[in-house]
CSV table of C-alpha atoms in Angstrom, one decimal:
chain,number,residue,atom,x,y,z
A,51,UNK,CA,-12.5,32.4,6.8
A,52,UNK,CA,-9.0,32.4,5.6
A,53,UNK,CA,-8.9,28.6,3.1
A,54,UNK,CA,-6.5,25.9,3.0
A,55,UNK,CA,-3.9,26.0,0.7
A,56,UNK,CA,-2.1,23.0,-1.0
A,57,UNK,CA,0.9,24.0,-3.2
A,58,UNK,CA,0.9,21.5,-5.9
A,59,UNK,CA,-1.8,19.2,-7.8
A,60,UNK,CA,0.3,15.5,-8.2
A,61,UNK,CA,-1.4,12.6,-6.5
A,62,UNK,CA,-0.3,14.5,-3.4
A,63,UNK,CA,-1.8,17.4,-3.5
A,64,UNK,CA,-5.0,16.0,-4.7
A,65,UNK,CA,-4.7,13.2,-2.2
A,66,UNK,CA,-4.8,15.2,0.7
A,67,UNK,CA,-7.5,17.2,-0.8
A,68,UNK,CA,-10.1,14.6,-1.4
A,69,UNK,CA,-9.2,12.8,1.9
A,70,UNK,CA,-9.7,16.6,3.7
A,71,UNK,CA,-13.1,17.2,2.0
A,72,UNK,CA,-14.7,13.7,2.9
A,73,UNK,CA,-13.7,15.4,6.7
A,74,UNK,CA,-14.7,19.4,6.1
A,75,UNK,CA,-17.3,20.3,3.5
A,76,UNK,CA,-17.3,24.0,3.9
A,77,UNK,CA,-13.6,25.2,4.8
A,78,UNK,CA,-12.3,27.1,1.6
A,79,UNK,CA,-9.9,24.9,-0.4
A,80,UNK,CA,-7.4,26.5,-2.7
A,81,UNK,CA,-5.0,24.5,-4.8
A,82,UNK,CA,-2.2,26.6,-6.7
A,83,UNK,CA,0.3,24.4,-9.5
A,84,UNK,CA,2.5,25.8,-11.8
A,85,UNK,CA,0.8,23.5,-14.5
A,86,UNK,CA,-2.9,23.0,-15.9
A,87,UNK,CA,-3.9,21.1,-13.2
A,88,UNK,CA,-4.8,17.7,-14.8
A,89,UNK,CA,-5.0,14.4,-12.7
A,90,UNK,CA,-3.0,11.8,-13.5
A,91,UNK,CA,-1.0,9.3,-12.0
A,92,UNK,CA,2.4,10.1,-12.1
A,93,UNK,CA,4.0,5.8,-11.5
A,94,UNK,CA,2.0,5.1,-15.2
A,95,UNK,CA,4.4,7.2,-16.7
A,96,UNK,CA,7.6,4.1,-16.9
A,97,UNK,CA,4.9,1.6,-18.5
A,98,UNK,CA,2.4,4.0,-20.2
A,99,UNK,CA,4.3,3.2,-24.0
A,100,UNK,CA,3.6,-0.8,-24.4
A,101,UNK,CA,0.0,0.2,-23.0
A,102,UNK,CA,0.0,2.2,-26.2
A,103,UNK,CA,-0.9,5.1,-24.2
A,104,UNK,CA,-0.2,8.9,-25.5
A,105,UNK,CA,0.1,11.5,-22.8
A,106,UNK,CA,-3.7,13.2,-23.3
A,107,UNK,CA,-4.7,9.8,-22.6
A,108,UNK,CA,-3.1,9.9,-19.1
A,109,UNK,CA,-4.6,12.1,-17.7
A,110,UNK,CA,-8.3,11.3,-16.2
A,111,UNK,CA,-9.9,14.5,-15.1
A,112,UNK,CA,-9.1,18.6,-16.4
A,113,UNK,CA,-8.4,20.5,-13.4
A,114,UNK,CA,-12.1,22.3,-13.9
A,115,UNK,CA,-13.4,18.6,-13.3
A,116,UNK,CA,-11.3,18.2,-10.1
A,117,UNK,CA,-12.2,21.7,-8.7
A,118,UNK,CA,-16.0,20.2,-9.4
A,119,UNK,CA,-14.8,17.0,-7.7
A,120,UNK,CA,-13.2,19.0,-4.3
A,121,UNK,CA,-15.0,21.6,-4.1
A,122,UNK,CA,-11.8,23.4,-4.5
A,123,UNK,CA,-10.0,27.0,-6.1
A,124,UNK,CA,-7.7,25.6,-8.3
A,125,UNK,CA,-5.5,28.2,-9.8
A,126,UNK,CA,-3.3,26.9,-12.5
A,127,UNK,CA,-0.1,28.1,-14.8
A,128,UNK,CA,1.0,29.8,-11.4
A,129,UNK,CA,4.2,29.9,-9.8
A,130,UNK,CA,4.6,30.1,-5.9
A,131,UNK,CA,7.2,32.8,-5.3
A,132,UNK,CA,7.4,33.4,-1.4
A,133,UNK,CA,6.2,31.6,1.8
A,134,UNK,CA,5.7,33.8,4.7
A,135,UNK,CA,5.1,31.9,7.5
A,136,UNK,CA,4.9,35.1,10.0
A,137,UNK,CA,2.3,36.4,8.0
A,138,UNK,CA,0.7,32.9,6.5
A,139,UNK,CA,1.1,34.6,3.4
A,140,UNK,CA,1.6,32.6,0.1
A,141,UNK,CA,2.7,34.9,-3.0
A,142,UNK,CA,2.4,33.5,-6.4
A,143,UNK,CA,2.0,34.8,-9.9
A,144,UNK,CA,-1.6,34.9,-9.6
A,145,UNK,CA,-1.4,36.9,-6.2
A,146,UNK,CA,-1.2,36.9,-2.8
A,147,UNK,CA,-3.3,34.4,-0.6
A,148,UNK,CA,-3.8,34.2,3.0
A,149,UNK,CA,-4.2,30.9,4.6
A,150,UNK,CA,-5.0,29.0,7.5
A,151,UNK,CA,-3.1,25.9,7.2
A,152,UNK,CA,-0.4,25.3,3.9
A,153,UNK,CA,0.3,22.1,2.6
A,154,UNK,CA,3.4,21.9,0.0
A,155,UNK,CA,3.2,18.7,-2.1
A,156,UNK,CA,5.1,20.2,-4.3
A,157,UNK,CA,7.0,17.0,-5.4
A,158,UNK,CA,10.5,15.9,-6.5
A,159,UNK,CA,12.7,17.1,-9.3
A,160,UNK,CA,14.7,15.4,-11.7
A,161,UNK,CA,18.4,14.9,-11.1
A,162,UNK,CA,20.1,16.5,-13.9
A,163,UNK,CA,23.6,14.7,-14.8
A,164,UNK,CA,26.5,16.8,-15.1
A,165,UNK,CA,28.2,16.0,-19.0
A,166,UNK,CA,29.9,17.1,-22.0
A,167,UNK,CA,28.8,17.5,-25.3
A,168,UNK,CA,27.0,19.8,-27.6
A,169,UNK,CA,23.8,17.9,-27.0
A,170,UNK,CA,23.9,17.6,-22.9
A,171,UNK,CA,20.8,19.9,-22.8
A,172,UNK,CA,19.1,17.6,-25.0
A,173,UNK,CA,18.6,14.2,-22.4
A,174,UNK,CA,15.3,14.1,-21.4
A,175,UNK,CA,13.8,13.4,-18.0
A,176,UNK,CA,10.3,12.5,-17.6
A,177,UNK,CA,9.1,13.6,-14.3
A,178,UNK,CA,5.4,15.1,-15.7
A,179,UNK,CA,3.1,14.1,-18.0
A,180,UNK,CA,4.7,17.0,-20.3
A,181,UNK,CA,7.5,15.1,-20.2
A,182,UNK,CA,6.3,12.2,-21.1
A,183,UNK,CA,4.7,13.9,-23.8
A,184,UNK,CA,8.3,14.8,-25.4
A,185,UNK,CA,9.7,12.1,-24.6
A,186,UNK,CA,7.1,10.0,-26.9
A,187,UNK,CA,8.0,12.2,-29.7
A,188,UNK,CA,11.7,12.0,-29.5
A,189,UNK,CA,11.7,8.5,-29.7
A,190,UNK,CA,10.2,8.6,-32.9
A,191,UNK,CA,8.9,5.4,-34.6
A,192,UNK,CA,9.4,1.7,-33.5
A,193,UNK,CA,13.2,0.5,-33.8
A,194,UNK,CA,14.6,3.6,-33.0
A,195,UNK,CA,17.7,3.4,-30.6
A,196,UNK,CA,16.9,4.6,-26.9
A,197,UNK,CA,20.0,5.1,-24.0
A,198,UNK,CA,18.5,5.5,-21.0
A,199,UNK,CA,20.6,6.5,-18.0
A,200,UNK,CA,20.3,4.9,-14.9
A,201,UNK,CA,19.3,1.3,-14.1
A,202,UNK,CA,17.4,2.3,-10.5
A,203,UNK,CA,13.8,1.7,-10.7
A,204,UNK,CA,12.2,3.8,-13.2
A,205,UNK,CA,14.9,3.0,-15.5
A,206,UNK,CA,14.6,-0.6,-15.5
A,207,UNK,CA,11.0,0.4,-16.1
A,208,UNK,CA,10.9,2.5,-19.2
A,209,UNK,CA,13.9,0.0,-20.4
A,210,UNK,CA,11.3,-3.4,-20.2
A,211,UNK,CA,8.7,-0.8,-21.2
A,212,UNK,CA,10.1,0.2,-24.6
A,213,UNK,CA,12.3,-2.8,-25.4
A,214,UNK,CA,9.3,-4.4,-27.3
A,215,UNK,CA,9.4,-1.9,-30.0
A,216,UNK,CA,12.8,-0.1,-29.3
A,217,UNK,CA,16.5,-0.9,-29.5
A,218,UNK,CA,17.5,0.0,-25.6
A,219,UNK,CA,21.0,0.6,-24.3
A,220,UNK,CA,20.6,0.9,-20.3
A,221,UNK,CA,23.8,2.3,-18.8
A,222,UNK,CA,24.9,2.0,-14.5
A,223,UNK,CA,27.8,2.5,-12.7
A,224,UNK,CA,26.9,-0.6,-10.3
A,225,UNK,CA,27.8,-4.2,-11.4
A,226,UNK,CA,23.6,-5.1,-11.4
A,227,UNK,CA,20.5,-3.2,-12.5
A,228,UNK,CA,18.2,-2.2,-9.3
A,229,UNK,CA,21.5,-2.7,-7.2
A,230,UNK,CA,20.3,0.0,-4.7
A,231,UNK,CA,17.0,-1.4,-3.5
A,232,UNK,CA,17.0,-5.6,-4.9
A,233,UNK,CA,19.0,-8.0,-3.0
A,234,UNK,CA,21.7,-9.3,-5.2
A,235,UNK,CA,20.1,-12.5,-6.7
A,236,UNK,CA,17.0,-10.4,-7.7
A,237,UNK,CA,18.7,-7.9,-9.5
A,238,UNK,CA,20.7,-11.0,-11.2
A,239,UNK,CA,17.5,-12.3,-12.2
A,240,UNK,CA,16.0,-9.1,-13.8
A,241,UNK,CA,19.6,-8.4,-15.2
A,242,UNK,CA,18.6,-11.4,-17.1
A,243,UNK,CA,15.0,-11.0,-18.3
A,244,UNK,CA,16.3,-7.8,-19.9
A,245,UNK,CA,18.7,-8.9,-21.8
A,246,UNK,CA,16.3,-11.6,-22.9
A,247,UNK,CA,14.0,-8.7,-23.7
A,248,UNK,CA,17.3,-7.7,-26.3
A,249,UNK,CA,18.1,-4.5,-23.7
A,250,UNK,CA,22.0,-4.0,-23.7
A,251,UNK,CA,23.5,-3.6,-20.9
A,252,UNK,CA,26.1,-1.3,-20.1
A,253,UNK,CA,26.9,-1.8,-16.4
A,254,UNK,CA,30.0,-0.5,-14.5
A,255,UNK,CA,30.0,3.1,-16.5
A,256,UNK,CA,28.5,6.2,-16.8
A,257,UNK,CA,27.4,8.3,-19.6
A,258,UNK,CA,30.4,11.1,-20.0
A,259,UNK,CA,28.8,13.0,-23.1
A,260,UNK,CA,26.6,13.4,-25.5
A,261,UNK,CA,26.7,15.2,-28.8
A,262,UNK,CA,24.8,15.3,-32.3
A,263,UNK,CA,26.2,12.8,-34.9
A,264,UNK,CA,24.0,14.3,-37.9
A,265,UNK,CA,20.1,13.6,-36.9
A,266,UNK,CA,21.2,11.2,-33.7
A,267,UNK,CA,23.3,11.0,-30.9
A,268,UNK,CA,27.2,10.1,-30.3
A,269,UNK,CA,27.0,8.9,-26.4
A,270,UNK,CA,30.5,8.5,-25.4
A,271,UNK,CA,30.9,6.2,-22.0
A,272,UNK,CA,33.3,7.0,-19.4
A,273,UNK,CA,34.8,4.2,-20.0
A,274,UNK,CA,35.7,5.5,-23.6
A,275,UNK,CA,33.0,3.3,-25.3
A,276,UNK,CA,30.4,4.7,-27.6
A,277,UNK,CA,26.7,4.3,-29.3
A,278,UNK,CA,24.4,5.9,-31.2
A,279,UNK,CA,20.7,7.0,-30.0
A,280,UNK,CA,18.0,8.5,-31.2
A,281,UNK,CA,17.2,10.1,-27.5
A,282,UNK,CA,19.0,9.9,-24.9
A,283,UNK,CA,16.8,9.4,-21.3
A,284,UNK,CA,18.2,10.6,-18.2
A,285,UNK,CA,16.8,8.3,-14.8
A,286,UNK,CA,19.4,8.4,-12.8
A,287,UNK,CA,16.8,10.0,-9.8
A,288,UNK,CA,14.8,12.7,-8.1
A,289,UNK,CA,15.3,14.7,-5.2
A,290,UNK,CA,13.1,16.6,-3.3
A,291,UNK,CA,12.1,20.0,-4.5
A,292,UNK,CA,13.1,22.6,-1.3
A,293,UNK,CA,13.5,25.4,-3.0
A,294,UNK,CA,10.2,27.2,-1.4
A,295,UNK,CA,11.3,25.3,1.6
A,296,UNK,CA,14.5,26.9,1.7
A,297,UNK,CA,13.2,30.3,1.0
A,298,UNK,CA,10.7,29.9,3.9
A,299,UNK,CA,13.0,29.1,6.2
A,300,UNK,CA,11.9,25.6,7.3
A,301,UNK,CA,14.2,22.8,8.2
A,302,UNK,CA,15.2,20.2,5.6
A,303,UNK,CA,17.2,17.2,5.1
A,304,UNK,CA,17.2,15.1,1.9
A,305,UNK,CA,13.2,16.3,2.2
A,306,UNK,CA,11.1,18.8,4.4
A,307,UNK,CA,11.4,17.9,8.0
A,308,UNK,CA,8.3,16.8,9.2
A,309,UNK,CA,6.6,15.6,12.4
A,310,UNK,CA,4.7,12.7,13.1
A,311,UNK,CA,1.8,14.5,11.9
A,312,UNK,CA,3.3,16.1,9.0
A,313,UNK,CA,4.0,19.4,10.4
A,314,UNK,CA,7.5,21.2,9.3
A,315,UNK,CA,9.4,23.6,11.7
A,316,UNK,CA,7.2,26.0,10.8
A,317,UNK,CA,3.7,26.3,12.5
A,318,UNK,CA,0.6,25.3,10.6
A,319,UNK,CA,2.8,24.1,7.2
A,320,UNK,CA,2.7,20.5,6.4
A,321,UNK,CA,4.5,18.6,3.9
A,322,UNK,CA,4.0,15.2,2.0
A,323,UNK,CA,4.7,12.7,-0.3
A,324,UNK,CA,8.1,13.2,-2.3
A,325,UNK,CA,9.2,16.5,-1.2
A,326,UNK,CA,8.8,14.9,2.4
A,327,UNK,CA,11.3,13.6,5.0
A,328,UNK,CA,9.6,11.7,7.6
A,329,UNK,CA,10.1,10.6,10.7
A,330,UNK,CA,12.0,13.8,11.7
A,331,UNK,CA,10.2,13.7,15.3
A,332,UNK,CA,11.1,10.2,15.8
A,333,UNK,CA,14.9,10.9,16.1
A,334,UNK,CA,15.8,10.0,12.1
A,335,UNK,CA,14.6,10.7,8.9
A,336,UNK,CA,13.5,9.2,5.6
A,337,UNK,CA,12.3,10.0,2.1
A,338,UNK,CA,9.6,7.6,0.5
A,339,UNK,CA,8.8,8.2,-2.8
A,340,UNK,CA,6.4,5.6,-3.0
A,341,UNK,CA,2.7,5.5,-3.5
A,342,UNK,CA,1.5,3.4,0.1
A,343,UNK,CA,3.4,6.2,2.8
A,344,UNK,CA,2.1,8.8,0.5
A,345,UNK,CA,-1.5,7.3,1.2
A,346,UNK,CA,-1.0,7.0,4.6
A,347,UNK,CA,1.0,10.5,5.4
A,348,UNK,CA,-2.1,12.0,3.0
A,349,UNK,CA,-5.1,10.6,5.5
A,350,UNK,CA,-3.1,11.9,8.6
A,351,UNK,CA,-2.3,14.9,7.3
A,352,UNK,CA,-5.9,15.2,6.2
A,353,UNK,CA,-7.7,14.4,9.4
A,354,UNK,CA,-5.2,16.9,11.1
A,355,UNK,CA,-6.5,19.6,8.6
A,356,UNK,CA,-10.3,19.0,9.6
A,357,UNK,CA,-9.1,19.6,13.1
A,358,UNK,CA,-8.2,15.7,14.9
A,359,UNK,CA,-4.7,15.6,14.9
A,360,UNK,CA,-3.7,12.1,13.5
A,361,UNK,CA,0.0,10.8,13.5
A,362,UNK,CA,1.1,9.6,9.9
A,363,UNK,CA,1.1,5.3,10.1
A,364,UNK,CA,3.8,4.1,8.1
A,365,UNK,CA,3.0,0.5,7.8
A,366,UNK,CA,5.8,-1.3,5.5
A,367,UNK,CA,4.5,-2.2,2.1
A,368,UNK,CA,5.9,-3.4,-0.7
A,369,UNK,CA,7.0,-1.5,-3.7
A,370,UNK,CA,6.0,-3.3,-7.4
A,371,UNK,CA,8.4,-3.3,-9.9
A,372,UNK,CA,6.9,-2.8,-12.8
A,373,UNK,CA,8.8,-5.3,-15.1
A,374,UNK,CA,6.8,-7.4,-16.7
A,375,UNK,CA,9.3,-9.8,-17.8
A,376,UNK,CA,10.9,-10.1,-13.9
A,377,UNK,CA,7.6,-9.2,-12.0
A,378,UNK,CA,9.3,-8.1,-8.4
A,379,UNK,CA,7.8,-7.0,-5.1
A,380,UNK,CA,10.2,-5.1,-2.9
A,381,UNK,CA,10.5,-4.0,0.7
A,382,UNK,CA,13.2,-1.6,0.3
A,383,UNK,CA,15.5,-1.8,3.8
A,384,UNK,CA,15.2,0.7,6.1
A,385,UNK,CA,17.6,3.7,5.6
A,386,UNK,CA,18.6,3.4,9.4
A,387,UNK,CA,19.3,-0.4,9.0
A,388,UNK,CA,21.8,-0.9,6.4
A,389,UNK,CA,24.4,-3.1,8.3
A,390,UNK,CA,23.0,-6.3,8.1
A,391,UNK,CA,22.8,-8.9,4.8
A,392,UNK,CA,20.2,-10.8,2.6
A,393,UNK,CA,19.2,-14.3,2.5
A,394,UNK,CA,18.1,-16.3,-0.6
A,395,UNK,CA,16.1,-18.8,-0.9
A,396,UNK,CA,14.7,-20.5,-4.3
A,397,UNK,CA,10.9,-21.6,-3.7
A,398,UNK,CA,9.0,-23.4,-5.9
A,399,UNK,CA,10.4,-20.9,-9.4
A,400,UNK,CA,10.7,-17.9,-7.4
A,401,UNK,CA,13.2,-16.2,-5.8
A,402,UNK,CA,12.5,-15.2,-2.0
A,403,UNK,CA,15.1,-12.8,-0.4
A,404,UNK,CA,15.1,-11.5,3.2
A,405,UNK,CA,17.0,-8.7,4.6
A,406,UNK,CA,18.5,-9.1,8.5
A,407,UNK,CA,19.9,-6.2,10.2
A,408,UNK,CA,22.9,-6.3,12.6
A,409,UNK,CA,20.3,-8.1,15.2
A,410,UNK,CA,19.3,-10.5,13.2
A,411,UNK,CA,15.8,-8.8,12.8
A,412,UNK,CA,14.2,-9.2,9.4
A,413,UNK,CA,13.4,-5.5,8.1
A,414,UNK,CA,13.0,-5.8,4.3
A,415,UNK,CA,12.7,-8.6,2.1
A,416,UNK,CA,11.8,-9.3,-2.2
A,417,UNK,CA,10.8,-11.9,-4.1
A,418,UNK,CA,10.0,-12.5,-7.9
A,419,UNK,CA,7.9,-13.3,-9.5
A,420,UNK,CA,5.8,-11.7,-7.3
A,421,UNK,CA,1.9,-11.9,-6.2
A,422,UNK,CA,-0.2,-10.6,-4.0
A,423,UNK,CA,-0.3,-14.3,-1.6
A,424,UNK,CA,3.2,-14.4,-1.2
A,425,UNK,CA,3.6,-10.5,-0.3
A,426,UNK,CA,0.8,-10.6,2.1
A,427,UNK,CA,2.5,-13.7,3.4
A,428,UNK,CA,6.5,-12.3,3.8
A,429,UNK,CA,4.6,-9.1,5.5
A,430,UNK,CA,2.9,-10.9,7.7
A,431,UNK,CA,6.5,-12.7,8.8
A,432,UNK,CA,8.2,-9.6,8.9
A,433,UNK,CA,5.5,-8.6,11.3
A,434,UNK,CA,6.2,-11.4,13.9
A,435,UNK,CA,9.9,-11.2,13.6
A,436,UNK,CA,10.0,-7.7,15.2
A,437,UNK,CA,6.9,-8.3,17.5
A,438,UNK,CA,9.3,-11.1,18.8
A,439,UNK,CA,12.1,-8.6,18.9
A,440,UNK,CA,10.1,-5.8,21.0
């Protein structure tokens, strides 16, 4: 019996393996990563440092304990070369592997900013618990001075993170931090718990370069400003990793094309979580690197495995920001609903924002500070404003 094989051990790889063996005891399960194989949750990494937590301590179970755990082949420190979907043939630097059904959760990758500078090679990204590993040691003891690149939402998060012990200079080309998925008024509000926090913000530029200035960092703005750092962190984004995609032929977007039941254009290979554009059989697509769609596509995809094919249910849920000092809850807006505008409201201290479309349909909304009552309740309104729509 040729196995399953998942391509990648993040939370979506192992996801979709635990939620496939509570379905199939017996099938062979193979899981290949390029790394040791560790489970750990990858969202910890932007708040692990106020926690006090080092990077051994992220990580819960070895990948021996997880193989215990799946009843799995987990072959680690391999590479995946070559896909063949002809032959369902996956060749990696451990070998060559038949399989019956793939599964790539092979992830996102950091987006690398193009700059000058003798010390461009030098910005870190943190994207693995590695990274986060490096990263802890660059930034050296408490005080030192940390530019971080990229006020989106793990920047804001490392920023309010490490601006208890850390000098931090956050740097974005748009006027307000989180501008890209906080209505306005939100991202005025967190704008202002950082700098309360004593984070300096450098908004409307970019970083140009960066270059040694004896054991620190010159970081030299684009609009011609500089400062100093003792590391420089790059968080300006991911993007999907499609390079096995690409080489295998399959159909991709911003993400792997998928079905409704997280098939790609290629029989028998699924994709999911953030290497993952879904919604490709519904006429659009979308990529959702969040932790609730990743779930839910992970279940599906799952149950399809075991042989019940299952559509993925992408129920809206609300992303946490995890700022502390502005605790937010976000419904980011739909990437196919963009024309329409946000309404605030102040409430009782918080801040309550809906987002209408071009209809007048409510289709995202945020509110800080957040909690679970008042999510629960803005979902349950968003629900009834498009079951009065249909």
């Amino acid at each position: 019996m040729k196995p399953i094989i998942i391509i990648g051990s993040g939370l979506a790889g192992y996801t979709v393996a635990r939620e496939f063996r509570k379905l199939d005891k017996t099938t062979p399960l193979f899981i290949l990563t390029a790394d040791d194989g560790g489970f750990y949750s990858k969202p910890m990494l932007s708040n692990a440092f106020a926690q006090g937590k080092q990077a051994s301590q992220l990580t819960s179970f070895t990948a021996a304990q997880m193989a215990g755990q799946l009843g799995a082949t987990i072959i680690t420190g391999t590479r995946v070369i070559a896909i063949d979907p002809a032959a369902k043939t996956v060749e990696a630097g451990a070998g060559k592997f038949g399989y019956e059904k793939l599964v790539l959760a092979v992830g996102a990758r950091a987006v690398r900013p193009s700059l000058d500078g003798d010390a461009a090679e030098e910005v870190i990204s943190v994207n693995h618990v590695d990274d986060y590993a490096n990263f802890r040691r660059a930034i050296g003891e408490p005080g030192s001075r940390i530019a971080i690149m990229g006020a989106g939402l793990i920047g804001c998060e490392f920023a309010d993170d490490l601006a208890g012990g850390h000098r931090i200079t956050l740097i974005d080309p748009n006027p307000l931090p989180l501008a890209a998925l906080a209505a306005p008024a939100l991202s005025a509000g967190l704008k202002e718990a950082l700098e309360k926090r004593g984070v300096d913000l450098r908004l409307g530029t970019t970083v140009r370069s960066v270059d040694r200035d004896a054991n620190a960092y010159a970081v030299t703005l684009s609009d011609g400003r500089q400062l100093q750092a003792d590391a420089v962190l790059s968080a300006i984004g991911l993007r999907p990793d499609l390079r096995l995609a690409h080489a295998a032929g399959l159909q991709t977007g911003r993400g792997i094309l998928v079905d409704d039941y997280g098939m790609t254009s290629a029989q028998d290979i699924f994709a999911l979580g953030d290497c993952a554009e879904y919604g490709a059989g519904s006429g659009g697509g979308e990529v959702m690197p969040y932790i609730a769609p990743l779930m839910s596509a992970a279940r599906a995809v799952a149950r399809t495995l075991a042989g019940t094919p299952a559509a993925i249910e992408l129920k809206p849920a609300p992303v946490i920001v995890k700022t502390p000092s502005y605790p937010m809850a976000l419904l980011p807006v739909p990437a196919a609903g963009k024309n329409g505008a946000w309404q605030e409201l102040l409430h009782e201290g918080r801040t309550i924002c809906r987002y209408h479309d071009a209809d007048g349909v409510m289709t995202a909304f945020g509110v800080a500070p957040q909690e679970a009552g008042i999510r629960q309740a803005l979902l349950a309104e968003l629900g009834s404003r498009i079951r009065q729509v249909a």
